[in-house]
Coordinates of C-alpha atoms and ligand atoms in Angstrom, one line a residue:
M97 CA 35.9 -9.3 25.2
S98 CA 35.1 -7.3 22.2
I99 CA 31.6 -6.4 21.4
S100 CA 30.1 -5.4 18.0
R101 CA 27.9 -2.3 18.2
R102 CA 24.6 -4.4 17.1
T103 CA 25.6 -6.6 19.8
F104 CA 25.5 -4.0 22.3
F105 CA 22.2 -2.6 21.0
K106 CA 20.4 -6.1 21.3
S107 CA 21.9 -6.8 24.9
F108 CA 20.6 -3.3 25.5
V109 CA 17.1 -3.6 24.5
L110 CA 16.9 -7.0 26.0
G111 CA 17.8 -5.3 29.1
V112 CA 20.7 -7.7 29.8
T113 CA 24.4 -6.5 30.8
T114 CA 26.7 -6.1 27.4
T115 CA 28.6 -9.2 28.6
V116 CA 26.2 -11.6 27.5
A117 CA 27.7 -13.6 24.9
T118 CA 26.4 -13.1 21.4
S119 CA 26.4 -16.9 20.6
T120 CA 23.5 -16.8 23.3
L121 CA 20.9 -14.7 21.3
A122 CA 18.3 -16.8 19.6
N123 CA 18.7 -16.1 15.8
V124 CA 22.3 -16.8 16.0
T125 CA 21.5 -20.0 16.8
Q126 CA 22.8 -22.1 13.6
P127 CA 21.3 -25.3 12.6
A128 CA 23.7 -28.3 13.0
K129 CA 22.9 -29.1 9.1
W130 CA 21.7 -26.7 6.6
D131 CA 18.9 -28.5 4.7
Q132 CA 19.4 -26.7 1.2
T133 CA 21.8 -24.3 0.0
C134 CA 20.9 -21.6 -2.7
D135 CA 22.5 -18.5 -3.9
V136 CA 19.6 -15.9 -3.2
L137 CA 16.7 -16.1 -1.2
I138 CA 13.3 -14.5 -1.4
V139 CA 10.7 -14.3 1.4
G140 CA 7.2 -13.4 -0.1
A141 CA 5.6 -14.1 -3.8
G142 CA 4.5 -10.5 -4.3
A143 CA 5.2 -7.9 -7.0
A144 CA 8.5 -7.3 -5.0
G145 CA 9.1 -11.2 -4.2
L146 CA 8.3 -12.4 -7.6
F147 CA 10.3 -9.6 -9.5
A148 CA 13.4 -10.1 -7.4
A149 CA 13.2 -13.9 -8.0
V150 CA 13.1 -13.5 -11.9
S151 CA 15.8 -10.7 -11.8
A152 CA 18.4 -12.7 -9.6
K153 CA 18.0 -15.4 -12.1
E154 CA 18.3 -13.0 -15.1
N155 CA 21.3 -11.7 -13.5
G156 CA 23.5 -14.7 -12.9
A157 CA 22.4 -16.4 -9.7
K158 CA 22.2 -20.0 -10.2
S159 CA 20.0 -21.1 -7.6
V160 CA 17.2 -19.0 -6.5
V161 CA 14.5 -20.2 -3.8
L162 CA 11.4 -18.4 -3.2
L163 CA 9.3 -19.1 0.1
E164 CA 5.6 -18.1 0.3
K165 CA 3.7 -18.7 3.3
A166 CA 0.4 -18.9 1.5
A167 CA -1.1 -21.7 -0.6
S168 CA -1.2 -19.7 -3.6
P169 CA 0.9 -16.5 -4.9
F170 CA -2.4 -14.8 -5.5
L171 CA -3.2 -14.2 -1.6
N172 CA -1.4 -10.9 -1.3
S173 CA -1.7 -7.0 -1.7
T174 CA -0.6 -6.9 -5.1
S175 CA -3.4 -9.3 -6.4
L176 CA -5.9 -7.4 -4.5
S177 CA -4.7 -4.4 -6.2
A178 CA -6.5 -2.6 -9.3
G179 CA -2.9 -2.9 -10.5
S180 CA -2.2 0.9 -11.2
V181 CA 1.3 1.4 -11.5
N182 CA 3.4 4.8 -11.9
A183 CA 6.6 4.9 -13.9
T184 CA 8.3 7.1 -16.5
G185 CA 10.0 6.5 -20.2
T186 CA 8.0 3.2 -20.6
K187 CA 7.5 1.5 -23.9
A188 CA 3.7 1.8 -23.5
Q189 CA 4.2 5.2 -22.9
F190 CA 6.0 5.6 -26.3
Q191 CA 3.5 3.4 -28.1
N192 CA 0.8 5.7 -27.0
G193 CA 2.3 8.8 -28.2
V194 CA 3.4 10.2 -24.4
E195 CA 6.8 11.1 -25.0
D196 CA 8.5 10.6 -21.6
R197 CA 12.1 9.5 -22.2
G198 CA 14.8 11.0 -20.2
N199 CA 12.4 12.5 -17.7
T200 CA 13.5 10.6 -14.7
A201 CA 14.4 13.7 -12.5
E202 CA 11.2 15.2 -13.2
F203 CA 9.2 12.1 -12.2
A204 CA 11.3 11.8 -9.0
K205 CA 10.5 15.0 -7.8
E206 CA 6.8 14.8 -8.5
V207 CA 6.8 11.5 -6.5
E208 CA 8.9 13.2 -4.0
K209 CA 6.2 16.1 -3.8
T210 CA 3.3 13.9 -3.1
G211 CA 5.3 12.5 -0.1
K212 CA 5.0 15.6 1.6
G213 CA 8.7 16.4 1.4
I214 CA 9.8 13.4 3.6
A215 CA 10.2 10.5 0.9
D216 CA 13.8 9.0 1.0
P217 CA 15.3 10.7 -2.1
R218 CA 17.6 7.9 -2.7
L219 CA 14.8 5.3 -3.1
V220 CA 12.6 7.5 -5.2
K221 CA 15.8 7.8 -7.6
I222 CA 16.1 4.1 -7.8
F223 CA 12.4 3.8 -8.6
A224 CA 12.6 6.6 -11.1
E225 CA 15.5 5.1 -13.0
N226 CA 14.5 1.6 -13.3
S227 CA 10.4 1.8 -13.5
S228 CA 10.7 1.6 -17.2
K229 CA 12.9 -1.5 -16.8
A230 CA 10.1 -3.1 -14.9
L231 CA 7.3 -2.4 -16.8
D232 CA 9.2 -2.9 -20.0
W233 CA 9.8 -6.2 -18.9
L234 CA 6.1 -7.0 -18.4
T235 CA 5.1 -5.5 -21.7
D236 CA 7.5 -7.8 -23.3
H237 CA 6.0 -10.6 -21.5
G238 CA 2.4 -9.8 -22.6
V239 CA 0.9 -7.1 -20.2
V240 CA -0.6 -4.5 -22.2
F241 CA -0.3 -1.2 -20.3
T242 CA -2.3 2.1 -21.1
P243 CA -0.9 5.4 -19.7
Q244 CA -3.4 7.3 -17.9
P245 CA -3.4 10.7 -16.3
N246 CA -3.1 11.4 -12.7
A247 CA -3.0 14.8 -10.8
A248 CA 0.5 14.2 -9.4
F249 CA 2.2 13.9 -12.7
R250 CA 2.7 16.3 -15.8
L251 CA 2.4 13.5 -18.0
K252 CA 0.5 10.2 -18.3
R253 CA 2.6 8.5 -15.9
M254 CA 0.3 6.2 -14.3
H255 CA -0.2 3.0 -16.1
G256 CA -3.4 0.7 -16.1
C257 CA -3.2 -3.1 -17.1
D258 CA -5.4 -4.7 -19.6
K259 CA -6.6 -7.0 -17.0
H260 CA -7.2 -4.3 -14.5
T261 CA -5.8 -6.5 -11.5
G262 CA -2.3 -6.8 -10.0
A263 CA -2.8 -10.3 -10.0
Q264 CA -1.9 -10.0 -14.0
Y265 CA 1.5 -9.3 -12.7
I266 CA 1.7 -12.0 -10.4
D267 CA 0.4 -14.4 -13.1
T268 CA 3.0 -13.3 -15.6
L269 CA 6.2 -13.1 -13.4
F270 CA 4.7 -16.6 -11.4
K271 CA 4.7 -18.2 -14.9
N272 CA 8.3 -17.3 -15.8
A273 CA 9.7 -17.7 -12.4
K274 CA 8.9 -21.5 -12.7
E275 CA 9.9 -21.4 -16.4
I276 CA 13.3 -20.2 -15.6
G277 CA 13.8 -22.5 -12.7
V278 CA 13.1 -20.6 -9.6
D279 CA 12.4 -23.0 -6.7
V280 CA 9.1 -21.9 -5.6
K281 CA 7.9 -23.3 -2.5
L282 CA 4.5 -22.2 -1.4
N283 CA 2.9 -23.2 1.8
T284 CA 6.2 -22.2 3.4
K285 CA 6.5 -19.6 6.3
V286 CA 10.0 -18.0 7.1
V287 CA 9.9 -17.8 10.8
E288 CA 13.7 -16.7 11.5
L289 CA 16.3 -15.1 10.1
I290 CA 19.5 -16.9 10.9
T291 CA 22.6 -14.7 11.3
N292 CA 26.5 -15.2 12.1
K293 CA 27.6 -15.0 15.8
E294 CA 28.2 -11.2 15.5
A295 CA 24.8 -10.8 14.4
D296 CA 26.0 -8.6 11.3
E297 CA 25.5 -11.1 8.6
V298 CA 22.5 -13.0 7.2
L299 CA 23.2 -16.4 6.5
G300 CA 19.9 -17.8 5.7
V301 CA 16.6 -18.7 7.1
K302 CA 14.4 -21.0 9.1
A303 CA 11.1 -21.9 7.5
V304 CA 8.1 -24.3 8.5
S305 CA 6.2 -26.0 6.0
K306 CA 3.2 -28.3 6.9
G307 CA 4.5 -28.3 10.7
K308 CA 8.2 -29.2 9.2
E309 CA 11.0 -27.1 10.1
T310 CA 13.7 -26.5 7.3
Y311 CA 17.1 -24.6 7.4
I312 CA 18.0 -23.0 3.9
R313 CA 21.3 -21.0 3.4
A314 CA 21.6 -18.4 1.1
T315 CA 25.2 -17.6 0.2
N316 CA 24.8 -14.2 -1.8
G317 CA 21.6 -12.9 0.2
V318 CA 18.1 -13.0 1.6
I319 CA 15.6 -10.5 0.1
I320 CA 12.7 -9.6 2.6
A321 CA 9.6 -9.1 0.1
T322 CA 6.7 -9.9 2.7
G323 CA 4.6 -6.9 2.1
G324 CA 3.0 -4.3 4.8
F325 CA 1.8 -4.8 8.1
C326 CA -1.9 -3.3 7.8
G327 CA -3.2 -6.8 7.9
D328 CA -2.4 -6.9 11.4
V329 CA -4.9 -4.3 13.3
N330 CA -2.6 -4.5 16.5
M331 CA 0.2 -3.0 14.5
I332 CA -2.1 -0.4 12.8
D333 CA -3.1 0.8 16.4
K334 CA 0.6 0.3 17.5
Y335 CA 2.0 2.6 14.7
I336 CA -0.6 4.4 12.7
M337 CA -1.3 6.4 15.9
D338 CA -3.6 8.9 14.3
F339 CA -5.9 6.2 13.3
R340 CA -6.0 3.8 15.9
G341 CA -8.8 1.6 15.4
A342 CA -9.1 2.2 11.6
L343 CA -10.6 -0.8 9.6
T344 CA -8.1 -2.7 7.4
F345 CA -8.4 -3.6 3.6
S346 CA -4.7 -5.2 3.4
S347 CA -4.3 -8.7 2.6
A348 CA -4.5 -11.0 5.8
N349 CA -1.1 -12.2 4.9
S350 CA 0.5 -8.5 5.2
Q351 CA 1.2 -9.1 8.9
G352 CA 4.8 -7.4 9.1
D353 CA 6.4 -10.5 9.3
G354 CA 9.6 -9.7 7.3
L355 CA 9.8 -6.3 9.6
K356 CA 9.5 -8.5 12.9
M357 CA 12.3 -10.9 11.6
A358 CA 14.5 -8.2 10.5
T359 CA 14.2 -5.9 13.5
K360 CA 14.8 -9.1 15.8
I361 CA 18.1 -9.3 14.7
G362 CA 18.8 -5.5 14.8
A363 CA 17.2 -4.0 11.6
A364 CA 16.2 -0.2 11.8
S365 CA 12.6 0.7 10.4
T366 CA 11.4 4.1 9.4
H367 CA 8.4 6.2 8.4
M368 CA 6.3 3.6 10.5
N369 CA 3.5 6.2 11.6
Y370 CA 2.4 6.5 7.9
A371 CA 0.0 4.4 6.0
A372 CA -2.5 4.9 3.3
V373 CA -5.6 5.7 5.1
Y374 CA -8.9 6.0 3.2
A375 CA -11.7 8.2 4.6
Y376 CA -14.6 6.0 3.4
G377 CA -14.2 2.7 4.7
V378 CA -17.3 0.4 5.4
P379 CA -17.0 -2.4 8.0
M380 CA -17.3 -5.9 6.5
S381 CA -19.3 -7.2 9.8
K382 CA -21.2 -5.7 12.6
D383 CA -19.1 -7.4 15.0
K384 CA -16.7 -4.5 16.3
N385 CA -13.8 -6.6 17.0
N386 CA -13.7 -7.7 13.3
R387 CA -12.2 -4.8 11.5
K388 CA -11.9 -6.0 7.8
G389 CA -13.6 -3.4 5.6
W390 CA -14.4 -2.6 1.8
I391 CA -13.3 0.8 0.7
F392 CA -16.4 3.0 -0.9
R393 CA -14.8 5.0 -3.8
G394 CA -16.5 8.3 -2.2
H395 CA -13.4 10.1 -3.2
V396 CA -13.8 9.3 -6.8
M397 CA -17.7 10.1 -6.1
N398 CA -17.0 13.6 -4.7
L399 CA -15.6 14.5 -8.4
Y400 CA -19.3 14.3 -9.4
G401 CA -20.5 16.9 -6.8
P402 CA -21.3 15.4 -3.2
I403 CA -20.0 17.0 -0.2
T404 CA -18.7 15.7 2.9
V405 CA -19.6 16.9 6.5
G406 CA -18.1 15.9 9.9
P407 CA -20.0 14.6 12.8
D408 CA -20.7 18.2 13.5
G409 CA -22.5 18.7 10.3
K410 CA -20.1 21.3 8.8
R411 CA -17.8 20.8 5.9
F412 CA -14.1 20.5 6.7
V413 CA -12.0 19.9 3.9
N414 CA -11.9 20.7 -0.2
D415 CA -13.9 17.7 -1.0
D416 CA -11.9 17.3 -4.4
L417 CA -9.0 15.9 -2.6
G418 CA -7.7 12.4 -2.4
A419 CA -9.1 9.7 -0.1
T420 CA -6.1 10.0 2.0
S421 CA -5.8 13.8 2.3
I422 CA -9.6 13.6 3.5
S423 CA -8.5 11.0 6.0
Q424 CA -5.7 13.5 7.3
A425 CA -8.2 16.3 7.8
M426 CA -10.4 14.0 9.6
S427 CA -7.4 13.0 11.9
H428 CA -6.9 16.8 12.5
K429 CA -10.3 17.4 13.4
G430 CA -10.5 14.4 15.6
F431 CA -13.4 12.8 13.6
N432 CA -13.9 8.8 13.2
K433 CA -16.7 9.1 10.9
V434 CA -17.5 11.1 7.9
F435 CA -20.9 11.7 6.0
Q436 CA -21.2 12.2 2.3
I437 CA -24.1 13.6 0.8
A438 CA -24.8 13.3 -2.9
T439 CA -28.3 13.8 -4.5
E440 CA -29.6 11.1 -6.5
A441 CA -28.5 12.8 -9.9
Q442 CA -24.8 13.1 -8.6
L443 CA -24.9 9.4 -7.6
L444 CA -26.3 8.3 -10.8
D445 CA -23.6 10.1 -12.6
F446 CA -21.1 8.5 -10.6
M447 CA -22.6 4.8 -11.1
K448 CA -22.9 5.4 -14.7
N449 CA -19.0 6.5 -15.2
D450 CA -17.3 4.7 -12.4
P451 CA -17.9 1.1 -12.5
I452 CA -16.2 0.1 -9.2
Q453 CA -18.2 1.9 -6.4
V454 CA -16.8 -0.3 -3.6
I455 CA -13.8 -2.2 -4.0
G456 CA -14.6 -6.1 -3.1
W457 CA -18.2 -5.5 -3.9
D458 CA -20.1 -6.4 -7.5
Q459 CA -22.6 -4.0 -9.0
N460 CA -25.4 -5.9 -7.7
T461 CA -24.4 -5.6 -4.0
F462 CA -24.0 -2.0 -4.4
K463 CA -27.2 -1.6 -6.0
K464 CA -28.8 -4.0 -3.0
E465 CA -27.4 -1.8 -0.3
L466 CA -28.8 1.5 -1.9
E467 CA -32.2 -0.1 -2.0
E468 CA -32.0 -1.9 1.3
Q469 CA -29.7 0.8 3.2
K470 CA -28.3 -1.9 5.5
V471 CA -24.7 -1.3 5.6
F472 CA -23.6 2.5 5.1
V473 CA -26.1 4.3 3.0
V474 CA -29.3 6.0 4.0
K475 CA -31.7 7.6 1.6
A476 CA -34.2 10.6 2.3
D477 CA -36.5 13.1 0.4
T478 CA -35.2 16.1 2.6
I479 CA -31.9 17.0 3.7
A480 CA -33.2 17.6 7.4
E481 CA -34.6 13.9 7.1
L482 CA -31.1 12.7 5.7
A483 CA -29.1 14.4 8.7
K484 CA -31.5 12.8 11.0
K485 CA -31.1 9.5 9.8
M486 CA -27.3 9.9 9.7
G487 CA -27.3 11.2 13.5
L488 CA -26.2 14.6 12.6
P489 CA -27.5 18.0 14.0
V490 CA -29.9 19.0 11.6
A491 CA -29.9 22.7 11.7
E492 CA -26.2 22.6 11.1
V493 CA -26.4 20.2 8.2
E494 CA -29.4 22.3 6.6
A495 CA -26.9 25.7 6.9
T496 CA -24.1 23.7 5.5
V497 CA -26.1 23.0 2.6
K498 CA -27.6 26.1 2.2
R499 CA -24.4 28.2 2.2
Y500 CA -23.0 25.2 -0.3
N501 CA -25.9 25.8 -2.8
E502 CA -24.8 29.6 -3.0
F503 CA -21.5 28.9 -3.7
V504 CA -22.5 26.5 -6.5
K505 CA -24.6 29.3 -7.8
N506 CA -21.9 31.9 -7.7
G507 CA -19.3 29.5 -9.3
K508 CA -17.2 29.9 -6.0
D509 CA -16.5 27.6 -3.1
E510 CA -15.5 30.5 -0.7
D511 CA -14.5 28.1 2.1
F512 CA -12.4 25.7 0.4
D513 CA -12.0 26.5 -3.2
R514 CA -13.0 23.2 -4.6
K515 CA -13.5 22.8 -8.4
Y516 CA -16.0 20.0 -8.7
M517 CA -19.1 22.0 -7.9
K518 CA -21.4 19.8 -10.0
G519 CA -25.1 21.0 -8.9
T520 CA -26.9 22.3 -6.0
F521 CA -28.7 20.2 -3.3
E522 CA -32.1 21.6 -3.9
K523 CA -33.8 18.6 -5.3
G524 CA -34.0 15.2 -3.4
P525 CA -33.8 12.5 -3.0
Y526 CA -30.7 12.5 -1.2
Y527 CA -28.3 9.9 -0.2
G528 CA -25.9 9.9 2.7
F529 CA -22.9 7.6 3.0
I530 CA -21.4 7.0 6.3
G531 CA -17.6 6.3 6.0
Q532 CA -14.7 5.7 8.3
P533 CA -11.1 5.3 8.3
I534 CA -9.7 2.3 6.7
A535 CA -5.8 1.6 6.4
G536 CA -4.4 -0.8 4.1
I537 CA -1.1 0.3 2.7
S538 CA 2.0 0.7 5.0
L539 CA 4.2 3.3 4.2
G540 CA 6.7 2.6 6.9
G541 CA 8.9 -0.3 7.1
L542 CA 12.2 -1.5 7.2
K543 CA 15.4 1.2 6.5
V544 CA 17.4 0.1 3.3
D545 CA 20.3 1.9 1.6
K546 CA 20.7 2.8 -1.9
N547 CA 21.5 -0.6 -2.6
L548 CA 18.3 -1.9 -0.7
N549 CA 20.6 -3.4 1.9
V550 CA 18.7 -3.4 5.0
L551 CA 20.3 -1.1 7.6
D552 CA 20.9 -1.6 11.5
V553 CA 20.0 1.1 13.7
Y554 CA 23.5 2.5 13.4
D555 CA 22.6 3.0 9.7
K556 CA 25.1 -0.1 9.1
P557 CA 24.0 -2.5 6.2
I558 CA 23.4 -5.9 7.6
K559 CA 25.3 -8.1 5.3
H560 CA 23.3 -10.2 2.9
L561 CA 20.1 -8.7 3.8
F562 CA 18.1 -7.1 1.0
A563 CA 14.4 -6.0 1.3
A564 CA 11.8 -4.5 -1.3
G565 CA 8.2 -3.6 -1.8
E566 CA 6.0 -2.6 1.1
A567 CA 8.2 -4.2 3.7
I568 CA 10.4 -1.2 3.2
G569 CA 9.7 2.3 4.5
G570 CA 10.5 5.9 3.3
I571 CA 9.8 5.6 -0.4
H572 CA 6.4 7.2 0.1
G573 CA 7.3 9.8 2.4
G574 CA 4.3 10.9 4.6
S575 CA 1.8 10.3 1.7
Y576 CA 0.5 7.7 -0.9
I577 CA -0.8 8.3 -4.0
G578 CA -2.3 5.4 -6.2
G579 CA 0.4 3.6 -8.4
N580 CA 3.4 4.7 -6.5
S581 CA 3.2 1.2 -4.3
V582 CA 2.7 -1.6 -6.8
G583 CA 5.1 0.4 -9.4
S584 CA 7.7 0.8 -6.7
S585 CA 7.4 -2.7 -5.5
L586 CA 8.0 -4.2 -9.0
T587 CA 10.7 -1.9 -9.3
L588 CA 12.8 -2.3 -6.5
G589 CA 11.7 -5.8 -6.4
L590 CA 13.8 -6.0 -9.7
V591 CA 16.7 -4.1 -8.4
A592 CA 16.9 -6.1 -5.1
G593 CA 16.8 -9.3 -7.3
K594 CA 20.0 -7.9 -9.2
N595 CA 21.5 -6.7 -6.2
A596 CA 21.3 -9.8 -4.4
A597 CA 22.6 -11.9 -7.1
K598 CA 25.7 -9.6 -7.7
S599 CA 26.5 -9.4 -3.5
K600 CA 29.5 -11.2 -2.5
Ligands
LIG1784 C1 -7.1 -3.6 -2.1 C2 -5.9 -3.0 -2.4 C3 -5.6 -2.2 -3.7 C4 -4.4 -1.5 -3.9 N1 -4.5 -0.9 -5.1 C5 -3.2 -0.5 -5.6 C6 -3.2 0.4 -6.8 O1 -3.9 0.4 -7.6 N2 -2.0 0.6 -7.0 C7 -0.7 0.8 -6.0 O2 0.3 1.2 -6.4 N3 -1.0 0.1 -5.0 C8 -2.2 -0.6 -4.4 N4 -2.3 -1.1 -3.4 C9 -1.0 -1.3 -2.6 C10 -0.1 -2.8 -3.1 O3 -1.1 -3.3 -3.7 C11 0.9 -2.9 -2.2 O4 1.4 -2.0 -1.6 C12 1.9 -3.8 -3.2 O5 1.2 -4.9 -4.2 C13 2.7 -4.8 -1.9 O6 3.6 -5.6 -2.9 P1 4.6 -6.5 -2.4 O7 5.3 -7.2 -3.1 O8 5.8 -5.9 -1.4 O9 3.5 -7.3 -1.2 P2 2.5 -8.3 -1.4 O10 2.0 -8.4 -2.6 O11 1.7 -8.2 -0.2 O12 3.2 -9.6 -1.2 C14 4.0 -10.1 -0.1 C15 3.9 -11.6 0.1 O13 4.6 -12.2 1.2 C16 4.2 -13.1 1.8 N5 4.7 -13.3 3.0 C17 4.6 -12.4 4.0 N6 5.0 -12.9 5.3 C18 5.9 -14.2 4.7 C19 6.7 -15.3 5.5 N7 7.0 -14.8 6.8 N8 7.0 -16.1 4.9 C20 6.6 -16.4 3.4 N9 6.0 -15.6 2.7 C21 5.6 -14.5 3.6 C22 2.4 -12.8 1.9 O14 1.8 -14.1 1.8 C23 2.5 -12.3 0.2 O15 2.1 -13.4 -0.8 C24 -3.4 -1.7 -3.2 C25 -3.7 -2.6 -2.0 C26 -4.4 -3.3 -1.7 C27 -4.9 -4.1 -0.4

């Protein structure tokens, strides 16, 4: 009996002999009858899935089905996001006087650099070459983008949208998908990918809606756009080893469903140990088993001058770095908490200039917390009292602050060379913010090729299986910068939809 390489692999991992007939594998059990047939089927109605659906239709697919497990398309990470998107050569840039046409290679280099040299260059290239198509499509459908600076880019390549939320993209794409005849089914969870007997081609999916099973055949392809896995804290503990026990800020629907279903049929994954982990997480509940959290924008407040110390009371990082770099420094030190110290003047400056202090909190909640000091803030008139309230070694914190004050006066941070030294810590009152790691955007996921075709463990494409968005791994490499995730989800969704529509 001849046996395919994938069949061998599956038999091996299942711990059974290689003579097992392929037809006994659960996922190749085809239904006696398909309930529906379409050209392209998409799993998940986030940025990637909705754009894939619209793009598949625009690229000639006659029937496109989009299955979403939630009751609404607004219950995903895209909708929770601030909607910052990175792109190059967009109409919005041109209209705002940023001449950025013809710079895709430079943009790709910048994205790769932020990925610490381990981003997949093929995926970054797709992102760079198609990002303007995705954003221009949204511009043509009413979204107003404003180019913004970001330290990662030479030009203003980060774009904010006029409603300041990723829900704006969902709204625009969802309305268009309905208008052009995409068959959107909410409350419909895909639970299995159905393959041919050799398990090297995906034929369709099994889904469950209100307790009823349904089998849908997709002749051109299935696109996995189920988002990331950081909504499942067990997956954080399993894969993001450096941050086991971290809080999560992901959508609860980001459970890695697509990753689990595809690996079950032999798909490969990549970059699984990387996620965007912020240093200044705040638990939502006192119950330690509830790991939902908020993100305090301590990394932004740092730009107004505060300092951050570890449990030993010493500075350990250049405070100007982004939140994910600070969390990486924490992990190298083995810290599970950080302690940020601000003068009242620095805090007021931050509050005046940055209206979003805690993602998920309104202004009143934040002000109430400052007054009541219940969740993560403590206030004191002296540094010693503040250190005591935060449970830090008082003498160490005092010595750290004294040394830092000298740096400010001399205009040079001799320990970490930070630039944003705004004021000494000689005049109270002082505020202390206690943060802990919080993960929310997985950077690892399914391994795909340059056509966004999902690969098996031998790097062979699984026919008719595509993936895009946070469900894939490799595009960010080992580090995340704001704007790359929604940006690449929209863009690669658009490309995956086109590729699936054209797939034979
Ligand atoms: C609070 C927050 C702020 C963020 N801010 C930014 C930002 O400003 N800029 C940036 O670039 N990135 C940001 N991100 C990350 C970014 O939002 C996501 O990485 C990106 O939007 C993912 O898009 P997606 O389409 O892949 O997944 P999602 O938007 O998560 O959509 C996936 C969809 O698939 C559905 N689904 C899952 N499993 C199944 C199944 N089995 N069957 C059917 N449907 C299923 C889910 O319900 C969901 O609707 C932020 C993330 C969060 C949580």
